[in-house]
Amino acid sequence: MLERKVLSFMDTKYILENELVQATINTLGAELTSFKLKGDGTEYIWQADPKFWGRHAPILFPIVGRLKDNTYRIKNRTYFMTQHGFARDLPFALISSGDDYFSFRLTSNEETLAKYPFEFELVVSYKLEGTSLQVTYGVQNASSETMYFSIGAHPGFNWPLRPDQETAEDYVVEFSSPETVDLLLIEGGLISNEGKPFLKNESSFPLSEDLFAKDALVFQGLQSEKLALRSLKTDKFVEMEIEGFPYLGIWSQRGSAPFVCFEPWFGLADEVDSDYDFTTKRGIQKLEVNGEFACTYTITIG
């Protein structure tokens, strides 16, 4: 069932539900703002308390993370763009819907072209199946030249999910396969030249706020197709299927913030020694004229 609540021209909320779950998406940023399990009423999505972080699950486009000096260059012209790009702050239009899905679209305009010199179409689709929400991003190059971009997800989950029964320390991050991986370190919001050993043939690690003392945990080249936020005290969990995404960020705001974000990305923040060239930036995606790109992640709750 699809329900619409109009709050303002830019801020309309659509509710998609079945007998098990209810999901709410805002046209502003096509942002997932709620995902609830009907059986016990548990809310899984962070509710944007500005004391910690005033967003729910923003879409990162056309950059992921931060640019060095908020600056990049294409064809000897300099552009400025703030962290994570502009899609999260612009209204999307509903273009199709059904009993179990809907799709939203953002297209380039005068405002975006001043920051990003490519004409594009970005379609974000949400589809319910059981207790899972499938999220698909589609990008089309509508320019007359090769287009460069990054895209990523940034959903925040309540941590802990049942604060009346458990604490943040009762949770682990669990991968679907054993991992041996180093972290890409962050320095001033940019990717450092140094890495740090993190997992050695391990499939889980305990969550604590100390992990985020220096910003997000950034992974490259994970083998796992899925990861989960899982309570060791209750049966509550959030699972994300991220097959195909080359990078993953896990982040929480410092200062005992009661949420954690799982962020699959096609792209990265600039490196500390960036030369500002957008076309050679690490992790950048490339689309030829009329080319199309698509990626999907799935959230399952329980």
CSV table of N, CA and C in Angstrom, one decimal, residues 10 26-31 53-63 65-66 70 81-92 106 122 124 152 154 251 263:
chain,number,residue,atom,x,y,z
A,10,MET,N,8.6,20.9,-1.2
A,10,MET,CA,9.8,20.1,-1.3
A,10,MET,C,9.8,18.9,-0.4
A,26,ASN,N,11.1,10.4,2.0
A,26,ASN,CA,10.8,11.8,1.8
A,26,ASN,C,11.3,12.2,0.4
A,27,THR,N,10.5,13.0,-0.3
A,27,THR,CA,10.9,13.5,-1.7
A,27,THR,C,12.1,14.4,-1.6
A,28,LEU,N,12.3,15.0,-0.4
A,28,LEU,CA,13.5,15.8,-0.3
A,28,LEU,C,14.7,14.9,-0.1
A,29,GLY,N,15.5,14.8,-1.2
A,29,GLY,CA,16.7,13.9,-1.2
A,29,GLY,C,16.3,12.5,-1.5
A,30,ALA,N,15.0,12.2,-1.7
A,30,ALA,CA,14.6,10.8,-1.9
A,30,ALA,C,15.1,9.9,-0.7
A,31,GLU,N,15.0,10.5,0.5
A,31,GLU,CA,15.7,9.9,1.7
A,31,GLU,C,14.7,9.0,2.4
A,53,TRP,N,23.3,14.1,14.7
A,53,TRP,CA,23.4,14.1,13.3
A,53,TRP,C,22.0,14.3,12.7
A,54,GLY,N,21.8,15.3,12.0
A,54,GLY,CA,20.4,15.7,11.6
A,54,GLY,C,19.9,15.1,10.3
A,55,ARG,N,20.4,13.9,9.9
A,55,ARG,CA,19.9,13.2,8.7
A,55,ARG,C,19.6,11.8,9.0
A,56,HIS,N,18.9,11.1,8.1
A,56,HIS,CA,18.5,9.7,8.3
A,56,HIS,C,19.3,8.8,7.4
A,57,ALA,N,19.2,9.0,6.1
A,57,ALA,CA,19.8,8.0,5.1
A,57,ALA,C,20.1,8.8,3.8
A,58,PRO,N,20.9,9.8,3.8
A,58,PRO,CA,21.1,10.6,2.6
A,58,PRO,C,21.8,9.8,1.5
A,59,ILE,N,21.4,10.3,0.3
A,59,ILE,CA,22.0,9.7,-1.0
A,59,ILE,C,23.2,10.6,-1.3
A,60,LEU,N,24.4,10.0,-1.5
A,60,LEU,CA,25.6,10.7,-1.8
A,60,LEU,C,25.8,10.7,-3.3
A,61,PHE,N,25.7,11.9,-3.9
A,61,PHE,CA,25.9,12.1,-5.4
A,61,PHE,C,26.0,13.6,-5.7
A,62,PRO,N,26.9,14.0,-6.6
A,62,PRO,CA,27.8,13.2,-7.4
A,62,PRO,C,29.2,12.9,-6.8
A,63,ILE,N,29.4,13.2,-5.5
A,63,ILE,CA,30.6,12.8,-4.9
A,63,ILE,C,30.3,12.0,-3.6
A,65,GLY,N,31.9,11.6,0.2
A,65,GLY,CA,32.9,12.2,1.1
A,65,GLY,C,33.3,13.6,0.7
A,66,ARG,N,34.5,14.0,1.1
A,66,ARG,CA,34.9,15.4,1.0
A,66,ARG,C,35.9,15.5,-0.2
A,70,ASN,N,37.2,21.4,-0.8
A,70,ASN,CA,35.9,21.5,-1.5
A,70,ASN,C,36.0,21.9,-3.0
A,81,MET,N,32.2,22.1,-4.4
A,81,MET,CA,31.1,21.3,-4.0
A,81,MET,C,31.4,20.8,-2.6
A,82,THR,N,30.4,20.9,-1.7
A,82,THR,CA,30.6,20.5,-0.3
A,82,THR,C,30.5,19.0,-0.2
A,83,GLN,N,30.8,18.5,1.0
A,83,GLN,CA,30.8,17.1,1.3
A,83,GLN,C,29.6,16.3,0.9
A,84,HIS,N,29.8,15.2,0.2
A,84,HIS,CA,28.7,14.2,-0.2
A,84,HIS,C,27.8,14.8,-1.4
A,85,GLY,N,28.1,15.9,-1.9
A,85,GLY,CA,27.4,16.4,-3.0
A,85,GLY,C,26.0,17.0,-2.7
A,86,PHE,N,25.2,17.2,-3.8
A,86,PHE,CA,24.0,18.0,-3.6
A,86,PHE,C,22.7,17.2,-3.7
A,87,ALA,N,22.7,16.0,-4.1
A,87,ALA,CA,21.4,15.2,-4.3
A,87,ALA,C,20.6,15.1,-3.0
A,88,ARG,N,21.3,15.0,-1.9
A,88,ARG,CA,20.6,14.8,-0.6
A,88,ARG,C,19.8,16.1,-0.2
A,89,ASP,N,20.1,17.2,-0.8
A,89,ASP,CA,19.4,18.4,-0.4
A,89,ASP,C,18.4,19.0,-1.5
A,90,LEU,N,18.1,18.1,-2.5
A,90,LEU,CA,17.2,18.6,-3.6
A,90,LEU,C,16.0,17.7,-3.6
A,91,PRO,N,14.9,18.3,-4.1
A,91,PRO,CA,13.6,17.6,-4.2
A,91,PRO,C,13.6,16.6,-5.4
A,92,PHE,N,13.2,15.4,-5.2
A,92,PHE,CA,13.0,14.4,-6.3
A,92,PHE,C,11.5,14.4,-6.6
A,106,LEU,N,15.7,12.7,-10.0
A,106,LEU,CA,16.3,14.0,-10.0
A,106,LEU,C,17.0,14.2,-11.3
A,122,LEU,N,19.1,10.9,-12.3
A,122,LEU,CA,19.3,10.0,-11.1
A,122,LEU,C,18.0,9.5,-10.7
A,124,VAL,N,16.0,6.9,-8.1
A,124,VAL,CA,16.2,6.1,-6.9
A,124,VAL,C,14.9,5.3,-6.7
A,152,GLY,N,26.8,6.9,-3.5
A,152,GLY,CA,26.8,6.0,-2.3
A,152,GLY,C,25.6,6.2,-1.4
A,154,HIS,N,24.1,6.1,2.7
A,154,HIS,CA,24.5,6.6,4.0
A,154,HIS,C,23.4,6.3,5.1
A,251,TRP,N,30.3,4.3,10.2
A,251,TRP,CA,30.5,5.6,10.9
A,251,TRP,C,29.5,5.8,11.9
A,263,GLU,N,27.6,2.2,5.0
A,263,GLU,CA,27.6,3.1,3.8
A,263,GLU,C,28.4,2.4,2.7
